[in-house]
Short mmCIF file of C-alpha atoms in Angstrom, two decimals:
data_model
loop_
_atom_site.label_atom_id
_atom_site.label_comp_id
_atom_site.label_asym_id
_atom_site.label_seq_id
_atom_site.Cartn_x
_atom_site.Cartn_y
_atom_site.Cartn_z
CA UNK A 297 -61.14 55.83 -41.73
CA UNK A 298 -57.50 55.89 -42.70
CA UNK A 299 -56.98 59.05 -40.70
CA UNK A 300 -58.37 57.46 -37.55
CA UNK A 301 -56.15 54.40 -38.02
CA UNK A 302 -53.05 56.60 -38.40
CA UNK A 303 -53.99 58.51 -35.25
CA UNK A 304 -54.31 55.27 -33.27
CA UNK A 305 -50.92 54.11 -34.52
CA UNK A 306 -49.31 57.42 -33.54
CA UNK A 307 -50.85 57.26 -30.08
CA UNK A 308 -49.56 53.71 -29.56
CA UNK A 309 -46.09 54.69 -30.75
CA UNK A 310 -46.00 57.65 -28.38
CA UNK A 311 -47.27 55.48 -25.49
CA UNK A 312 -44.79 52.64 -25.98
CA UNK A 313 -41.99 55.06 -26.77
CA UNK A 314 -42.64 56.83 -23.49
CA UNK A 315 -42.62 53.59 -21.57
CA UNK A 316 -39.39 52.43 -23.26
CA UNK A 317 -37.75 55.82 -22.72
CA UNK A 318 -38.73 55.82 -19.06
CA UNK A 319 -37.21 52.35 -18.69
CA UNK A 320 -33.98 53.48 -20.31
CA UNK A 321 -33.81 56.53 -18.10
CA UNK A 322 -34.37 54.36 -14.98
CA UNK A 323 -31.61 51.96 -16.00
CA UNK A 324 -29.27 54.88 -16.66
CA UNK A 325 -29.93 56.40 -13.26
CA UNK A 326 -29.44 53.00 -11.56
CA UNK A 327 -26.16 52.47 -13.39
CA UNK A 328 -24.98 55.91 -12.33
CA UNK A 329 -25.90 55.19 -8.74
CA UNK A 330 -24.11 51.84 -8.74
CA UNK A 331 -21.05 53.35 -10.41
CA UNK A 332 -20.57 55.66 -7.44
CA UNK A 333 -21.16 52.97 -4.84
CA UNK A 334 -18.04 51.44 -3.26
CA UNK A 335 -17.15 47.87 -4.31
CA UNK A 336 -18.00 45.51 -1.44
CA UNK A 337 -15.00 44.16 0.44
CA UNK A 338 -14.91 40.35 0.77
CA UNK A 339 -13.77 38.81 4.05
CA UNK A 340 -11.37 35.90 3.41
CA UNK A 341 -8.83 33.78 5.25
CA UNK A 342 -5.25 33.73 4.01
CA UNK A 343 -1.89 32.11 4.61
CA UNK A 344 1.68 32.81 3.58
CA UNK A 345 3.69 30.78 1.09
CA UNK A 346 6.20 28.88 3.25
CA UNK A 347 9.59 27.44 2.35
CA UNK A 348 10.06 24.04 3.99
CA UNK A 349 12.59 21.21 4.01
CA UNK A 350 11.14 17.92 2.78
CA UNK A 351 12.66 14.50 2.29
CA UNK A 352 12.13 13.50 -1.37
CA UNK A 353 9.79 10.53 -1.68
CA UNK A 354 9.03 7.76 -4.14
CA UNK A 355 5.52 6.30 -3.99
CA UNK A 356 4.24 2.93 -5.15
CA UNK A 357 1.53 0.37 -4.48
CA UNK A 358 2.83 -2.72 -2.69
CA UNK A 359 1.55 -6.09 -1.55
CA UNK A 360 2.28 -7.75 1.79
CA UNK A 361 3.73 -11.26 1.76
CA UNK A 362 4.74 -13.63 4.52
CA UNK A 363 8.46 -14.09 5.09
CA UNK A 364 7.55 -17.75 5.58
CA UNK A 365 4.30 -19.01 4.12
CA UNK A 366 3.27 -22.39 2.76
CA UNK A 367 0.29 -24.53 1.87
CA UNK A 368 0.80 -27.67 3.96
CA UNK A 369 0.53 -30.73 1.68
CA UNK A 370 1.41 -34.44 2.09
CA UNK A 371 4.30 -36.15 0.34
CA UNK A 372 2.59 -39.55 0.54
CA UNK A 373 -1.02 -40.56 0.05
CA UNK A 374 -3.32 -42.33 2.47
CA UNK A 375 -6.31 -41.99 4.77
CA UNK A 376 -6.22 -39.34 7.51
CA UNK A 377 -6.32 -41.00 10.95
CA UNK A 378 -5.64 -37.96 13.14
CA UNK A 379 -6.09 -34.16 13.04
CA UNK A 380 -4.36 -32.33 15.90
CA UNK A 381 -4.99 -28.63 15.25
CA UNK A 382 -7.78 -26.06 15.11
CA UNK A 383 -8.24 -23.59 12.27
CA UNK A 384 -6.69 -20.18 12.91
CA UNK A 385 -4.50 -21.13 15.86
CA UNK A 386 -0.82 -20.35 16.36
CA UNK A 387 1.54 -23.34 16.27
CA UNK A 388 5.25 -23.72 16.90
CA UNK A 389 7.68 -25.42 14.54
CA UNK A 390 7.44 -29.21 14.84
CA UNK A 391 3.88 -29.27 16.21
CA UNK A 392 1.98 -32.38 14.94
CA UNK A 393 -0.78 -31.36 12.55
CA UNK A 394 -2.09 -34.43 10.71
CA UNK A 395 -1.50 -38.17 10.86
CA UNK A 396 -1.89 -40.31 7.75
CA UNK A 397 -2.54 -44.05 8.15
CA UNK A 398 0.83 -45.66 8.95
CA UNK A 399 -0.21 -49.20 9.94
CA UNK A 400 1.53 -50.86 6.97
CA UNK A 401 4.71 -48.85 7.56
CA UNK A 402 4.76 -49.82 11.26
CA UNK A 403 4.50 -53.47 10.31
CA UNK A 404 7.26 -53.03 7.76
CA UNK A 405 9.41 -51.33 10.40
CA UNK A 406 8.94 -54.25 12.79
CA UNK A 407 10.02 -56.69 10.08
CA UNK A 408 13.03 -54.60 9.09
CA UNK A 409 14.05 -54.18 12.74
CA UNK A 410 14.07 -57.98 13.09
CA UNK A 411 16.20 -58.30 9.95
CA UNK A 412 18.61 -55.67 11.30
CA UNK A 413 19.01 -57.53 14.59
CA UNK A 414 19.63 -60.82 12.76
CA UNK A 415 22.17 -59.15 10.47
CA UNK A 416 23.91 -57.65 13.51
CA UNK A 417 24.12 -61.10 15.20
CA UNK A 418 25.51 -62.68 12.01
CA UNK A 419 28.07 -59.90 11.70
CA UNK A 420 29.32 -60.36 15.27
CA UNK A 421 29.49 -64.15 14.81
CA UNK A 422 31.47 -63.75 11.59
CA UNK A 423 33.85 -61.29 13.27
CA UNK A 424 34.47 -63.83 16.04
CA UNK A 425 35.07 -66.65 13.57
CA UNK A 426 37.45 -64.65 11.43
CA UNK A 427 39.55 -63.89 14.53
CA UNK A 428 40.15 -67.64 14.85
CA UNK A 429 40.47 -68.00 11.08
CA UNK A 430 37.31 -70.09 10.98
CA UNK A 431 35.68 -67.71 8.46
CA UNK A 432 36.90 -66.07 5.26
CA UNK A 433 37.19 -62.38 4.48
CA UNK A 434 34.45 -62.69 1.85
CA UNK A 435 32.07 -64.05 4.49
CA UNK A 436 32.85 -61.04 6.71
CA UNK A 437 32.31 -58.63 3.81
CA UNK A 438 28.95 -60.24 3.07
CA UNK A 439 27.90 -59.98 6.73
CA UNK A 440 28.88 -56.32 6.86
CA UNK A 441 26.89 -55.58 3.68
CA UNK A 442 23.84 -57.44 4.99
CA UNK A 443 23.93 -55.49 8.25
CA UNK A 444 24.33 -52.11 6.49
CA UNK A 445 21.43 -52.96 4.15
CA UNK A 446 19.23 -53.86 7.14
CA UNK A 447 20.14 -50.58 8.90
CA UNK A 448 19.28 -48.62 5.72
CA UNK A 449 15.89 -50.37 5.49
CA UNK A 450 15.08 -49.33 9.06
CA UNK A 451 16.09 -45.73 8.33
CA UNK A 452 13.87 -45.76 5.26
CA UNK A 453 10.94 -46.98 7.37
CA UNK A 454 11.47 -44.16 9.87
CA UNK A 455 11.66 -41.61 7.03
CA UNK A 456 8.38 -42.91 5.60
CA UNK A 457 6.71 -42.75 9.02
CA UNK A 458 7.94 -39.16 9.46
CA UNK A 459 6.34 -38.19 6.14
CA UNK A 460 3.04 -39.68 7.24
CA UNK A 461 3.13 -37.70 10.51
CA UNK A 462 2.82 -34.15 9.17
CA UNK A 463 4.24 -31.41 11.43
CA UNK A 464 4.44 -27.61 11.21
CA UNK A 465 7.63 -26.77 9.26
CA UNK A 466 7.94 -23.42 11.09
CA UNK A 467 6.11 -21.36 13.70
CA UNK A 468 3.12 -19.41 12.43
CA UNK A 469 -0.63 -19.05 12.16
CA UNK A 470 -2.78 -21.72 10.57
CA UNK A 471 -5.58 -20.96 8.15
CA UNK A 472 -8.82 -22.84 7.61
CA UNK A 473 -8.63 -26.66 7.68
CA UNK A 474 -9.40 -28.11 4.24
CA UNK A 475 -9.46 -31.87 5.01
CA UNK A 476 -11.48 -34.16 7.28
CA UNK A 477 -10.81 -37.19 9.42
CA UNK A 478 -10.94 -40.39 7.34
CA UNK A 479 -10.49 -38.54 4.06
CA UNK A 480 -8.15 -40.19 1.55
CA UNK A 481 -5.60 -37.73 0.27
CA UNK A 482 -2.95 -37.89 -2.41
CA UNK A 483 0.43 -36.12 -2.58
CA UNK A 484 -0.06 -32.38 -3.12
CA UNK A 485 -3.53 -32.17 -1.52
CA UNK A 486 -3.92 -28.77 0.22
CA UNK A 487 -4.63 -29.44 3.90
CA UNK A 488 -4.12 -26.10 5.67
CA UNK A 489 -2.35 -22.78 5.09
CA UNK A 490 0.52 -21.79 7.43
CA UNK A 491 1.82 -18.21 7.51
CA UNK A 492 4.30 -16.27 9.61
CA UNK A 493 2.98 -12.73 10.28
CA UNK A 494 5.81 -10.92 12.03
CA UNK A 495 7.60 -9.43 10.23
CA UNK A 496 6.12 -9.21 6.73
CA UNK A 497 7.57 -8.49 3.32
CA UNK A 498 6.17 -5.65 1.20
CA UNK A 499 6.78 -6.22 -2.50
CA UNK A 500 6.47 -3.36 -4.99
CA UNK A 501 8.07 -1.98 -8.14
CA UNK A 502 9.53 1.41 -9.02
CA UNK A 503 10.38 2.84 -12.46
CA UNK A 504 13.98 2.82 -13.60
CA UNK A 505 14.00 6.63 -13.40
CA UNK A 506 13.83 6.29 -9.58
CA UNK A 507 16.35 3.47 -9.36
CA UNK A 508 19.24 5.73 -8.29
CA UNK A 509 17.15 7.24 -5.48
CA UNK A 510 16.66 4.04 -3.47
CA UNK A 511 18.91 1.38 -2.00
CA UNK A 512 18.93 -1.37 0.60
CA UNK A 513 18.33 0.20 4.01
CA UNK A 514 16.21 3.11 2.72
CA UNK A 515 13.25 3.71 5.10
CA UNK A 516 9.70 3.09 3.88
CA UNK A 517 6.27 3.87 5.26
CA UNK A 518 3.16 1.88 4.34
CA UNK A 519 -0.50 2.88 4.70
CA UNK A 520 -3.36 0.41 4.25
CA UNK A 521 -7.08 1.09 3.79
CA UNK A 522 -7.97 -1.26 6.65
CA UNK A 523 -6.29 1.05 9.19
CA UNK A 524 -6.80 4.67 8.07
CA UNK A 525 -4.50 7.13 9.76
CA UNK A 526 -1.94 4.49 10.76
CA UNK A 527 1.52 4.27 9.24
CA UNK A 528 3.68 1.13 9.29
CA UNK A 529 7.43 1.72 9.08
CA UNK A 530 10.11 -0.54 7.67
CA UNK A 531 13.10 -0.50 5.37
CA UNK A 532 14.16 -1.89 2.01
CA UNK A 533 15.92 -5.24 2.42
CA UNK A 534 16.28 -6.47 -1.18
CA UNK A 535 16.15 -5.23 -4.76
CA UNK A 536 15.81 -7.00 -8.08
CA UNK A 537 18.94 -7.97 -9.95
CA UNK A 538 17.73 -6.48 -13.25
CA UNK A 539 15.21 -4.03 -14.74
CA UNK A 540 12.15 -5.68 -16.30
CA UNK A 541 12.58 -5.03 -20.02
CA UNK A 542 8.81 -5.08 -20.64
CA UNK A 543 7.78 -2.59 -17.94
CA UNK A 544 11.10 -0.82 -17.23
CA UNK A 545 10.41 -1.38 -13.55
CA UNK A 546 12.59 -2.94 -10.87
CA UNK A 547 11.34 -5.21 -8.10
CA UNK A 548 11.85 -3.93 -4.57
CA UNK A 549 11.22 -5.75 -1.29
CA UNK A 550 10.92 -4.09 2.10
CA UNK A 551 10.54 -5.69 5.53
CA UNK A 552 7.94 -4.24 7.91
CA UNK A 553 7.62 -5.31 11.58
CA UNK A 554 4.12 -6.49 12.52
CA UNK A 555 4.31 -7.09 16.31
CA UNK A 556 0.56 -6.71 16.82
CA UNK A 557 -0.11 -9.06 13.87
CA UNK A 558 -2.81 -6.75 12.53
CA UNK A 559 -1.45 -6.92 8.99
CA UNK A 560 -1.97 -9.99 6.80
CA UNK A 561 -0.17 -11.45 3.79
CA UNK A 562 -2.01 -10.47 0.61
CA UNK A 563 -3.01 -6.99 1.80
CA UNK A 564 -2.06 -4.13 -0.49
CA UNK A 565 -0.80 -0.78 0.74
CA UNK A 566 0.49 2.59 -0.43
CA UNK A 567 4.27 2.55 -0.04
CA UNK A 568 6.33 5.70 0.43
CA UNK A 569 10.11 5.40 0.09
CA UNK A 570 11.73 8.24 2.04
CA UNK A 571 15.13 9.51 0.91
CA UNK A 572 17.66 10.63 3.52
CA UNK A 573 18.54 13.91 1.82
CA UNK A 574 16.55 17.11 2.32
CA UNK A 575 15.37 19.57 -0.32
CA UNK A 576 13.78 22.99 0.04
CA UNK A 577 10.27 23.39 -1.35
CA UNK A 578 7.55 26.05 -1.37
CA UNK A 579 4.23 24.96 0.11
CA UNK A 580 0.74 26.34 0.58
CA UNK A 581 -2.34 24.87 2.25
CA UNK A 582 -4.26 22.58 -0.09
CA UNK A 583 -7.36 24.75 0.44
CA UNK A 584 -5.61 27.60 -1.40
CA UNK A 585 -5.50 25.72 -4.71
CA UNK A 586 -8.39 25.96 -7.14
CA UNK A 587 -8.19 22.95 -9.45
CA UNK A 588 -9.71 23.01 -12.93
CA UNK A 589 -9.08 21.68 -16.42
CA UNK A 590 -7.61 24.98 -17.62
CA UNK A 591 -4.85 25.12 -15.03
CA UNK A 592 -4.55 25.36 -11.27
CA UNK A 593 -4.54 28.82 -9.74
CA UNK A 594 -4.57 30.69 -6.44
CA UNK A 595 -5.73 34.12 -5.35
CA UNK A 596 -2.76 36.20 -4.23
CA UNK A 597 -3.48 39.09 -1.88
CA UNK A 598 -1.62 42.27 -2.90
CA UNK A 599 -1.72 45.84 -1.68
CA UNK A 600 -2.95 48.53 -4.10
CA UNK A 601 -3.84 52.21 -3.77
CA UNK A 602 -7.47 52.87 -4.78
CA UNK A 603 -8.84 56.45 -4.69
CA UNK A 604 -5.86 57.48 -2.60
CA UNK A 605 -6.43 54.75 -0.06
CA UNK A 606 -4.28 51.63 0.36
CA UNK A 607 -6.38 48.49 -0.05
CA UNK A 608 -5.90 44.75 -0.41
CA UNK A 609 -7.07 43.05 -3.57
CA UNK A 610 -7.14 39.42 -4.74
CA UNK A 611 -5.42 38.59 -8.03
CA UNK A 612 -5.52 35.25 -9.79
CA UNK A 613 -2.15 33.53 -10.26
CA UNK A 614 -1.58 30.37 -12.32
CA UNK A 615 0.58 27.88 -10.39
CA UNK A 616 2.19 24.52 -11.04
CA UNK A 617 1.73 22.10 -8.17
CA UNK A 618 3.81 19.13 -7.06
CA UNK A 619 3.12 16.46 -4.47
CA UNK A 620 0.76 16.83 -1.54
CA UNK A 621 1.68 15.81 2.00
CA UNK A 622 -1.12 16.02 4.49
CA UNK A 623 -2.72 19.44 4.14
CA UNK A 624 0.26 21.04 2.35
CA UNK A 625 0.82 21.18 -1.43
CA UNK A 626 4.18 21.72 -3.07
CA UNK A 627 4.39 24.71 -5.45
CA UNK A 628 6.79 24.20 -8.34
CA UNK A 629 6.25 27.58 -10.00
CA UNK A 630 4.04 30.66 -9.84
CA UNK A 631 4.63 31.84 -6.26
CA UNK A 632 7.39 33.22 -4.04
CA UNK A 633 8.06 32.57 -0.38
CA UNK A 634 6.23 35.06 1.86
CA UNK A 635 3.43 35.90 -0.56
CA UNK A 636 -0.08 35.86 0.88
CA UNK A 637 -2.63 33.49 -0.69
CA UNK A 638 -6.34 33.13 -0.01
CA UNK A 639 -7.20 29.85 1.74
CA UNK A 640 -10.94 30.39 2.34
CA UNK A 641 -13.69 32.39 0.67
CA UNK A 642 -12.48 32.04 -2.94
CA UNK A 643 -16.00 31.35 -4.19
CA UNK A 644 -16.90 35.00 -3.52
CA UNK A 645 -13.90 36.37 -5.39
CA UNK A 646 -13.12 37.49 -8.90
CA UNK A 647 -10.06 39.13 -10.42
CA UNK A 648 -9.31 42.36 -8.52
CA UNK A 649 -11.84 41.88 -5.70
CA UNK A 650 -11.08 44.01 -2.60
CA UNK A 651 -10.54 41.74 0.39
CA UNK A 652 -10.01 41.98 4.10
CA UNK A 653 -8.39 39.45 6.37
CA UNK A 654 -9.64 39.22 9.96
CA UNK A 655 -7.04 39.32 12.71
CA UNK A 656 -7.56 35.59 13.29
CA UNK A 657 -6.74 34.90 9.65
CA UNK A 658 -10.11 33.20 9.18
CA UNK A 659 -13.08 34.62 7.30
#
């Protein structure tokens, strides 16, 4: 019984050993065959590292503000008796907007006008009498004072009436009306927003490290999300008098023309301050950069002799990148002008992969 069991075990060992040995032999033969096969050449697109002249830039996030903007409010209280505008319309400076009840002030004006006329008559009479020495100097002085007081009362009435007839303080666009006819309002009640849209201010801050790079008159360009692809140009017109000690930033204000009035106060935009001087930089297409957490790199195409034949291979190169403008990325270190970098097809590459570049430069 034991002998038969041993025989079965030996047979199984020989059987499985043969199968395992055959598998090893097959893998060995396959490895040998692959070892003698040529490494496949990957078709890629490539571009040269280019030296360009760029204007240095300072970037920031800014907010548009009206050069003239105000919430129209009354100085005196009362019931609204007239509304002479429509929400959203353009008005010129001095245009009547709202009338507050002025009936009492008109009555007061009529009374004060009568007092002024009487004071004027008394003054003329006293001047005639004093010429004939029928009146004293003190009587003339009193008549003059009474007349001047009456004139001042009339002027005060006119000033009060002007405050009750609210007009546009400057030309601009009105917002949404916030009061109704017959409503009683008090001083400071918001009635309507008035803004001037052309030009606009752009307010932003820059760190003190960039302070020496900007000055009044420096050009700026602003991009807003509402109008992708459009750039609005202007220039710096004012700078803060001191650095903010809490943030170490300085306030900067630029003026941007808005002739089509498509921008609005309160919008935010990406501001680029463009220096006048030029500096030379190395650039590559953004598609050439492979970004990862371990460091950015590119594949550089170099010539190498393999088996006596000159070939092109792709080698990884760690690079340090700077700013990006459009489709170009600044290279601070890692590349030289004129070197060839892969711009398409990197996903098929590894260190030392043979590559070919079609005549068109595109894979």
